[in-house]
mmCIF file with all atom_site columns, C-alpha atoms in Angstrom:
data_model
loop_
_atom_site.group_PDB
_atom_site.id
_atom_site.type_symbol
_atom_site.label_atom_id
_atom_site.label_alt_id
_atom_site.label_comp_id
_atom_site.label_asym_id
_atom_site.label_entity_id
_atom_site.label_seq_id
_atom_site.pdbx_PDB_ins_code
_atom_site.Cartn_x
_atom_site.Cartn_y
_atom_site.Cartn_z
_atom_site.occupancy
_atom_site.B_iso_or_equiv
_atom_site.pdbx_formal_charge
_atom_site.auth_seq_id
_atom_site.auth_comp_id
_atom_site.auth_asym_id
_atom_site.auth_atom_id
_atom_site.pdbx_PDB_model_num
ATOM 1   C CA . UNK A 1 1   ? -3.189  -12.860 -5.066  1.00 94.00 ? 688 UNK A CA 1
ATOM 2   C CA . UNK A 1 2   ? -0.229  -13.574 -2.983  1.00 96.00 ? 689 UNK A CA 1
ATOM 3   C CA . UNK A 1 3   ? -2.042  -12.052 0.214   1.00 97.00 ? 690 UNK A CA 1
ATOM 4   C CA . UNK A 1 4   ? -4.866  -14.305 -0.506  1.00 97.00 ? 691 UNK A CA 1
ATOM 5   C CA . UNK A 1 5   ? -2.502  -17.397 -0.651  1.00 98.00 ? 692 UNK A CA 1
ATOM 6   C CA . UNK A 1 6   ? -0.619  -16.369 2.344   1.00 98.00 ? 693 UNK A CA 1
ATOM 7   C CA . UNK A 1 7   ? -3.960  -16.026 4.139   1.00 97.00 ? 694 UNK A CA 1
ATOM 8   C CA . UNK A 1 8   ? -4.979  -19.722 2.957   1.00 98.00 ? 695 UNK A CA 1
ATOM 9   C CA . UNK A 1 9   ? -1.744  -21.202 3.866   1.00 98.00 ? 696 UNK A CA 1
ATOM 10  C CA . UNK A 1 10  ? -2.075  -19.584 7.520   1.00 97.00 ? 697 UNK A CA 1
ATOM 11  C CA . UNK A 1 11  ? -5.463  -21.262 7.691   1.00 97.00 ? 698 UNK A CA 1
ATOM 12  C CA . UNK A 1 12  ? -4.692  -24.693 6.000   1.00 98.00 ? 699 UNK A CA 1
ATOM 13  C CA . UNK A 1 13  ? -0.895  -25.197 6.317   1.00 97.00 ? 700 UNK A CA 1
ATOM 14  C CA . UNK A 1 14  ? -1.291  -26.495 2.815   1.00 98.00 ? 701 UNK A CA 1
ATOM 15  C CA . UNK A 1 15  ? 2.235   -26.148 1.288   1.00 98.00 ? 702 UNK A CA 1
ATOM 16  C CA . UNK A 1 16  ? 0.518   -25.745 -2.154  1.00 98.00 ? 703 UNK A CA 1
ATOM 17  C CA . UNK A 1 17  ? -0.858  -22.315 -0.880  1.00 98.00 ? 704 UNK A CA 1
ATOM 18  C CA . UNK A 1 18  ? 2.596   -21.289 0.285   1.00 97.00 ? 705 UNK A CA 1
ATOM 19  C CA . UNK A 1 19  ? 4.039   -22.396 -3.112  1.00 97.00 ? 706 UNK A CA 1
ATOM 20  C CA . UNK A 1 20  ? 1.432   -20.158 -4.907  1.00 97.00 ? 707 UNK A CA 1
ATOM 21  C CA . UNK A 1 21  ? 2.105   -17.236 -2.700  1.00 97.00 ? 708 UNK A CA 1
ATOM 22  C CA . UNK A 1 22  ? 5.579   -17.152 -3.456  1.00 95.00 ? 709 UNK A CA 1
ATOM 23  C CA . UNK A 1 23  ? 4.869   -17.960 -7.194  1.00 96.00 ? 710 UNK A CA 1
ATOM 24  C CA . UNK A 1 24  ? 3.114   -14.638 -7.450  1.00 93.00 ? 711 UNK A CA 1
ATOM 25  C CA . UNK A 1 25  ? 6.299   -12.766 -6.029  1.00 92.00 ? 712 UNK A CA 1
ATOM 26  C CA . UNK A 1 26  ? 7.042   -9.928  -8.244  1.00 93.00 ? 713 UNK A CA 1
ATOM 27  C CA . UNK A 1 27  ? 10.737  -9.431  -8.458  1.00 94.00 ? 714 UNK A CA 1
ATOM 28  C CA . UNK A 1 28  ? 10.764  -6.019  -10.231 1.00 94.00 ? 715 UNK A CA 1
ATOM 29  C CA . UNK A 1 29  ? 8.683   -4.628  -7.235  1.00 95.00 ? 716 UNK A CA 1
ATOM 30  C CA . UNK A 1 30  ? 9.812   -6.377  -4.312  1.00 97.00 ? 717 UNK A CA 1
ATOM 31  C CA . UNK A 1 31  ? 13.622  -6.974  -4.977  1.00 97.00 ? 718 UNK A CA 1
ATOM 32  C CA . UNK A 1 32  ? 14.544  -3.179  -4.804  1.00 97.00 ? 719 UNK A CA 1
ATOM 33  C CA . UNK A 1 33  ? 12.665  -2.819  -1.458  1.00 98.00 ? 720 UNK A CA 1
ATOM 34  C CA . UNK A 1 34  ? 14.354  -5.704  0.041   1.00 97.00 ? 721 UNK A CA 1
ATOM 35  C CA . UNK A 1 35  ? 17.518  -4.122  -0.968  1.00 97.00 ? 722 UNK A CA 1
ATOM 36  C CA . UNK A 1 36  ? 16.538  -0.885  0.568   1.00 97.00 ? 723 UNK A CA 1
ATOM 37  C CA . UNK A 1 37  ? 16.128  0.897   -2.810  1.00 97.00 ? 724 UNK A CA 1
ATOM 38  C CA . UNK A 1 38  ? 13.170  2.953   -3.834  1.00 97.00 ? 725 UNK A CA 1
ATOM 39  C CA . UNK A 1 39  ? 12.340  2.058   -7.418  1.00 95.00 ? 726 UNK A CA 1
ATOM 40  C CA . UNK A 1 40  ? 8.629   3.185   -8.065  1.00 97.00 ? 727 UNK A CA 1
ATOM 41  C CA . UNK A 1 41  ? 9.155   5.001   -11.325 1.00 95.00 ? 728 UNK A CA 1
ATOM 42  C CA . UNK A 1 42  ? 5.737   5.520   -12.865 1.00 96.00 ? 729 UNK A CA 1
ATOM 43  C CA . UNK A 1 43  ? 4.398   1.993   -11.945 1.00 96.00 ? 730 UNK A CA 1
ATOM 44  C CA . UNK A 1 44  ? 0.756   1.511   -11.228 1.00 96.00 ? 731 UNK A CA 1
ATOM 45  C CA . UNK A 1 45  ? 0.361   2.459   -7.512  1.00 97.00 ? 732 UNK A CA 1
ATOM 46  C CA . UNK A 1 46  ? -2.351  0.164   -6.467  1.00 95.00 ? 733 UNK A CA 1
ATOM 47  C CA . UNK A 1 47  ? -0.913  -2.797  -8.182  1.00 95.00 ? 734 UNK A CA 1
ATOM 48  C CA . UNK A 1 48  ? 2.373   -2.077  -6.191  1.00 96.00 ? 735 UNK A CA 1
ATOM 49  C CA . UNK A 1 49  ? 0.855   -1.748  -2.704  1.00 98.00 ? 736 UNK A CA 1
ATOM 50  C CA . UNK A 1 50  ? -0.991  -4.964  -2.569  1.00 97.00 ? 737 UNK A CA 1
ATOM 51  C CA . UNK A 1 51  ? 2.257   -6.880  -3.272  1.00 97.00 ? 738 UNK A CA 1
ATOM 52  C CA . UNK A 1 52  ? 3.882   -5.223  -0.312  1.00 98.00 ? 739 UNK A CA 1
ATOM 53  C CA . UNK A 1 53  ? 0.910   -6.211  1.841   1.00 98.00 ? 740 UNK A CA 1
ATOM 54  C CA . UNK A 1 54  ? 1.761   -9.762  0.825   1.00 98.00 ? 741 UNK A CA 1
ATOM 55  C CA . UNK A 1 55  ? 5.232   -9.280  2.220   1.00 98.00 ? 742 UNK A CA 1
ATOM 56  C CA . UNK A 1 56  ? 3.748   -8.172  5.363   1.00 98.00 ? 743 UNK A CA 1
ATOM 57  C CA . UNK A 1 57  ? 1.712   -11.328 5.466   1.00 98.00 ? 744 UNK A CA 1
ATOM 58  C CA . UNK A 1 58  ? 4.752   -13.352 4.609   1.00 98.00 ? 745 UNK A CA 1
ATOM 59  C CA . UNK A 1 59  ? 6.545   -11.877 7.650   1.00 98.00 ? 746 UNK A CA 1
ATOM 60  C CA . UNK A 1 60  ? 3.569   -12.478 9.817   1.00 98.00 ? 747 UNK A CA 1
ATOM 61  C CA . UNK A 1 61  ? 3.506   -16.144 8.778   1.00 98.00 ? 748 UNK A CA 1
ATOM 62  C CA . UNK A 1 62  ? 7.049   -17.264 8.127   1.00 97.00 ? 749 UNK A CA 1
ATOM 63  C CA . UNK A 1 63  ? 8.865   -14.758 10.303  1.00 98.00 ? 750 UNK A CA 1
ATOM 64  C CA . UNK A 1 64  ? 10.809  -13.528 7.264   1.00 98.00 ? 751 UNK A CA 1
ATOM 65  C CA . UNK A 1 65  ? 12.851  -10.525 8.496   1.00 98.00 ? 752 UNK A CA 1
ATOM 66  C CA . UNK A 1 66  ? 13.557  -9.440  4.972   1.00 98.00 ? 753 UNK A CA 1
ATOM 67  C CA . UNK A 1 67  ? 9.879   -9.245  4.179   1.00 98.00 ? 754 UNK A CA 1
ATOM 68  C CA . UNK A 1 68  ? 9.198   -7.155  7.351   1.00 98.00 ? 755 UNK A CA 1
ATOM 69  C CA . UNK A 1 69  ? 12.017  -4.855  6.379   1.00 98.00 ? 756 UNK A CA 1
ATOM 70  C CA . UNK A 1 70  ? 10.726  -4.334  2.984   1.00 98.00 ? 757 UNK A CA 1
ATOM 71  C CA . UNK A 1 71  ? 7.232   -3.735  4.184   1.00 98.00 ? 758 UNK A CA 1
ATOM 72  C CA . UNK A 1 72  ? 8.548   -0.967  6.555   1.00 98.00 ? 759 UNK A CA 1
ATOM 73  C CA . UNK A 1 73  ? 10.995  0.444   4.152   1.00 98.00 ? 760 UNK A CA 1
ATOM 74  C CA . UNK A 1 74  ? 8.114   0.867   1.712   1.00 98.00 ? 761 UNK A CA 1
ATOM 75  C CA . UNK A 1 75  ? 5.809   2.465   4.006   1.00 98.00 ? 762 UNK A CA 1
ATOM 76  C CA . UNK A 1 76  ? 8.456   5.044   5.056   1.00 98.00 ? 763 UNK A CA 1
ATOM 77  C CA . UNK A 1 77  ? 9.211   5.784   1.345   1.00 98.00 ? 764 UNK A CA 1
ATOM 78  C CA . UNK A 1 78  ? 5.362   6.285   0.827   1.00 98.00 ? 765 UNK A CA 1
ATOM 79  C CA . UNK A 1 79  ? 5.150   8.796   3.771   1.00 98.00 ? 766 UNK A CA 1
ATOM 80  C CA . UNK A 1 80  ? 8.530   10.524  2.992   1.00 96.00 ? 767 UNK A CA 1
ATOM 81  C CA . UNK A 1 81  ? 7.647   11.403  -0.623  1.00 95.00 ? 768 UNK A CA 1
ATOM 82  C CA . UNK A 1 82  ? 4.643   9.914   -2.090  1.00 96.00 ? 769 UNK A CA 1
ATOM 83  C CA . UNK A 1 83  ? 1.845   10.872  0.206   1.00 97.00 ? 770 UNK A CA 1
ATOM 84  C CA . UNK A 1 84  ? -0.275  14.179  0.005   1.00 96.00 ? 771 UNK A CA 1
ATOM 85  C CA . UNK A 1 85  ? -1.593  15.882  3.149   1.00 95.00 ? 772 UNK A CA 1
ATOM 86  C CA . UNK A 1 86  ? -4.884  14.129  3.237   1.00 95.00 ? 773 UNK A CA 1
ATOM 87  C CA . UNK A 1 87  ? -3.098  10.591  3.280   1.00 96.00 ? 774 UNK A CA 1
ATOM 88  C CA . UNK A 1 88  ? -3.610  9.884   -0.327  1.00 96.00 ? 775 UNK A CA 1
ATOM 89  C CA . UNK A 1 89  ? -1.082  9.003   -3.092  1.00 94.00 ? 776 UNK A CA 1
ATOM 90  C CA . UNK A 1 90  ? -0.628  8.589   -6.841  1.00 94.00 ? 777 UNK A CA 1
ATOM 91  C CA . UNK A 1 91  ? -1.707  10.867  -9.851  1.00 94.00 ? 778 UNK A CA 1
ATOM 92  C CA . UNK A 1 92  ? -3.821  9.137   -12.532 1.00 93.00 ? 779 UNK A CA 1
ATOM 93  C CA . UNK A 1 93  ? -3.086  5.796   -10.574 1.00 93.00 ? 780 UNK A CA 1
ATOM 94  C CA . UNK A 1 94  ? 0.607   6.065   -10.984 1.00 96.00 ? 781 UNK A CA 1
ATOM 95  C CA . UNK A 1 95  ? 3.670   7.005   -9.023  1.00 97.00 ? 782 UNK A CA 1
ATOM 96  C CA . UNK A 1 96  ? 5.811   9.971   -9.992  1.00 95.00 ? 783 UNK A CA 1
ATOM 97  C CA . UNK A 1 97  ? 9.117   11.457  -8.672  1.00 96.00 ? 784 UNK A CA 1
ATOM 98  C CA . UNK A 1 98  ? 8.853   12.924  -5.272  1.00 95.00 ? 785 UNK A CA 1
ATOM 99  C CA . UNK A 1 99  ? 10.344  16.229  -6.272  1.00 96.00 ? 786 UNK A CA 1
ATOM 100 C CA . UNK A 1 100 ? 7.474   16.775  -8.815  1.00 96.00 ? 787 UNK A CA 1
ATOM 101 C CA . UNK A 1 101 ? 4.680   16.317  -6.343  1.00 95.00 ? 788 UNK A CA 1
ATOM 102 C CA . UNK A 1 102 ? 3.412   19.753  -6.694  1.00 94.00 ? 789 UNK A CA 1
ATOM 103 C CA . UNK A 1 103 ? 2.855   19.269  -10.385 1.00 94.00 ? 790 UNK A CA 1
ATOM 104 C CA . UNK A 1 104 ? 0.656   16.262  -9.609  1.00 94.00 ? 791 UNK A CA 1
ATOM 105 C CA . UNK A 1 105 ? -1.994  18.141  -7.773  1.00 94.00 ? 792 UNK A CA 1
ATOM 106 C CA . UNK A 1 106 ? -4.558  17.462  -10.235 1.00 92.00 ? 793 UNK A CA 1
ATOM 107 C CA . UNK A 1 107 ? -8.213  16.185  -10.650 1.00 91.00 ? 794 UNK A CA 1
ATOM 108 C CA . UNK A 1 108 ? -6.947  12.828  -10.607 1.00 93.00 ? 795 UNK A CA 1
ATOM 109 C CA . UNK A 1 109 ? -4.840  12.862  -7.382  1.00 92.00 ? 796 UNK A CA 1
ATOM 110 C CA . UNK A 1 110 ? -5.444  10.309  -4.699  1.00 91.00 ? 797 UNK A CA 1
ATOM 111 C CA . UNK A 1 111 ? -7.027  6.989   -5.926  1.00 93.00 ? 798 UNK A CA 1
ATOM 112 C CA . UNK A 1 112 ? -9.201  5.676   -2.823  1.00 94.00 ? 799 UNK A CA 1
ATOM 113 C CA . UNK A 1 113 ? -8.024  2.119   -3.533  1.00 94.00 ? 800 UNK A CA 1
ATOM 114 C CA . UNK A 1 114 ? -4.395  3.162   -2.920  1.00 96.00 ? 801 UNK A CA 1
ATOM 115 C CA . UNK A 1 115 ? -5.477  4.783   0.383   1.00 97.00 ? 802 UNK A CA 1
ATOM 116 C CA . UNK A 1 116 ? -7.402  1.721   1.352   1.00 96.00 ? 803 UNK A CA 1
ATOM 117 C CA . UNK A 1 117 ? -4.379  -0.534  0.702   1.00 98.00 ? 804 UNK A CA 1
ATOM 118 C CA . UNK A 1 118 ? -2.071  1.759   2.570   1.00 98.00 ? 805 UNK A CA 1
ATOM 119 C CA . UNK A 1 119 ? -4.395  1.821   5.494   1.00 98.00 ? 806 UNK A CA 1
ATOM 120 C CA . UNK A 1 120 ? -4.278  -2.127  5.231   1.00 98.00 ? 807 UNK A CA 1
ATOM 121 C CA . UNK A 1 121 ? -0.531  -2.021  5.269   1.00 98.00 ? 808 UNK A CA 1
ATOM 122 C CA . UNK A 1 122 ? -0.311  0.461   8.064   1.00 98.00 ? 809 UNK A CA 1
ATOM 123 C CA . UNK A 1 123 ? -2.491  -1.753  10.172  1.00 98.00 ? 810 UNK A CA 1
ATOM 124 C CA . UNK A 1 124 ? -0.190  -4.707  9.801   1.00 98.00 ? 811 UNK A CA 1
ATOM 125 C CA . UNK A 1 125 ? 2.869   -2.429  10.639  1.00 98.00 ? 812 UNK A CA 1
ATOM 126 C CA . UNK A 1 126 ? 1.131   -0.965  13.710  1.00 98.00 ? 813 UNK A CA 1
ATOM 127 C CA . UNK A 1 127 ? 0.300   -4.468  15.027  1.00 98.00 ? 814 UNK A CA 1
ATOM 128 C CA . UNK A 1 128 ? 4.002   -5.147  14.820  1.00 98.00 ? 815 UNK A CA 1
ATOM 129 C CA . UNK A 1 129 ? 5.081   -1.980  16.427  1.00 98.00 ? 816 UNK A CA 1
ATOM 130 C CA . UNK A 1 130 ? 2.346   0.265   17.870  1.00 98.00 ? 817 UNK A CA 1
ATOM 131 C CA . UNK A 1 131 ? 4.010   3.561   16.945  1.00 97.00 ? 818 UNK A CA 1
ATOM 132 C CA . UNK A 1 132 ? 2.211   6.834   17.010  1.00 98.00 ? 819 UNK A CA 1
ATOM 133 C CA . UNK A 1 133 ? 3.591   7.380   13.379  1.00 98.00 ? 820 UNK A CA 1
ATOM 134 C CA . UNK A 1 134 ? 1.387   4.677   12.158  1.00 98.00 ? 821 UNK A CA 1
ATOM 135 C CA . UNK A 1 135 ? -1.657  5.720   14.303  1.00 98.00 ? 822 UNK A CA 1
ATOM 136 C CA . UNK A 1 136 ? -1.299  9.331   12.929  1.00 98.00 ? 823 UNK A CA 1
ATOM 137 C CA . UNK A 1 137 ? -1.237  8.267   9.351   1.00 98.00 ? 824 UNK A CA 1
ATOM 138 C CA . UNK A 1 138 ? -4.228  5.849   9.905   1.00 98.00 ? 825 UNK A CA 1
ATOM 139 C CA . UNK A 1 139 ? -6.302  8.722   11.236  1.00 98.00 ? 826 UNK A CA 1
ATOM 140 C CA . UNK A 1 140 ? -5.240  11.197  8.751   1.00 98.00 ? 827 UNK A CA 1
ATOM 141 C CA . UNK A 1 141 ? -6.137  8.978   5.754   1.00 98.00 ? 828 UNK A CA 1
ATOM 142 C CA . UNK A 1 142 ? -9.314  7.566   7.202   1.00 97.00 ? 829 UNK A CA 1
ATOM 143 C CA . UNK A 1 143 ? -10.874 10.911  8.024   1.00 96.00 ? 830 UNK A CA 1
ATOM 144 C CA . UNK A 1 144 ? -9.421  13.154  5.368   1.00 95.00 ? 831 UNK A CA 1
ATOM 145 C CA . UNK A 1 145 ? -9.562  10.700  2.338   1.00 94.00 ? 832 UNK A CA 1
ATOM 146 C CA . UNK A 1 146 ? -11.797 7.706   3.029   1.00 94.00 ? 833 UNK A CA 1
ATOM 147 C CA . UNK A 1 147 ? -14.462 9.545   4.915   1.00 92.00 ? 834 UNK A CA 1
ATOM 148 C CA . UNK A 1 148 ? -13.861 12.768  3.072   1.00 88.00 ? 835 UNK A CA 1
ATOM 149 C CA . UNK A 1 149 ? -14.633 11.349  -0.385  1.00 87.00 ? 836 UNK A CA 1
ATOM 150 C CA . UNK A 1 150 ? -18.109 9.954   0.765   1.00 88.00 ? 837 UNK A CA 1
ATOM 151 C CA . UNK A 1 151 ? -21.317 11.739  0.324   1.00 87.00 ? 838 UNK A CA 1
ATOM 152 C CA . UNK A 1 152 ? -23.134 11.174  3.652   1.00 86.00 ? 839 UNK A CA 1
ATOM 153 C CA . UNK A 1 153 ? -26.519 12.044  2.090   1.00 91.00 ? 840 UNK A CA 1
ATOM 154 C CA . UNK A 1 154 ? -26.388 9.580   -0.773  1.00 91.00 ? 841 UNK A CA 1
ATOM 155 C CA . UNK A 1 155 ? -23.538 6.985   0.133   1.00 87.00 ? 842 UNK A CA 1
ATOM 156 C CA . UNK A 1 156 ? -21.938 7.781   -3.117  1.00 88.00 ? 843 UNK A CA 1
ATOM 157 C CA . UNK A 1 157 ? -18.240 7.754   -3.162  1.00 87.00 ? 844 UNK A CA 1
ATOM 158 C CA . UNK A 1 158 ? -15.696 9.279   -5.415  1.00 85.00 ? 845 UNK A CA 1
ATOM 159 C CA . UNK A 1 159 ? -12.908 7.243   -7.303  1.00 89.00 ? 846 UNK A CA 1
ATOM 160 C CA . UNK A 1 160 ? -10.273 9.989   -6.833  1.00 91.00 ? 847 UNK A CA 1
ATOM 161 C CA . UNK A 1 161 ? -10.064 12.552  -4.186  1.00 89.00 ? 848 UNK A CA 1
ATOM 162 C CA . UNK A 1 162 ? -8.937  15.454  -6.614  1.00 90.00 ? 849 UNK A CA 1
ATOM 163 C CA . UNK A 1 163 ? -6.772  17.908  -4.785  1.00 92.00 ? 850 UNK A CA 1
ATOM 164 C CA . UNK A 1 164 ? -6.704  20.588  -7.660  1.00 91.00 ? 851 UNK A CA 1
ATOM 165 C CA . UNK A 1 165 ? -8.732  23.666  -6.693  1.00 90.00 ? 852 UNK A CA 1
ATOM 166 C CA . UNK A 1 166 ? -11.963 23.774  -8.771  1.00 88.00 ? 853 UNK A CA 1
ATOM 167 C CA . UNK A 1 167 ? -11.864 20.039  -9.590  1.00 85.00 ? 854 UNK A CA 1
ATOM 168 C CA . UNK A 1 168 ? -15.075 18.046  -9.892  1.00 76.00 ? 855 UNK A CA 1
ATOM 169 C CA . UNK A 1 169 ? -15.554 16.025  -6.845  1.00 69.00 ? 856 UNK A CA 1
#
């Protein structure tokens, strides 16, 4: 919702849309990022990522350096400890402690929605700073997860990209 209201505000300049974008601000998720703290716990991953995309939009629209830094900090946290080799993240739609990553290789690893939203966030960051780091992640996640979970014959897609050997795909 906050991203949608930031987008509306960018089109209309209607202060009500800006108010609503800020009204949806989620302190428990964003404040730690703004303070440079990783506090993901076992939160629902794909509820978390869109809130950070809204921070990216806030930076683009208002110039808030705090929002930019929080978005970049989050992205680096994701890459440094929460992203599997194909570019996906989460286990059963939730975060977990990075040091337990190997125990989260399951039949429910890598919710596609999370990867999609990480690609959205990465696109924003790349537009601010066209770094090879962002381009490498984008390519890896697009080819190994987004395209890798689609059946080219039927067009069907998988909700998860299971990483456990022998998992149903």
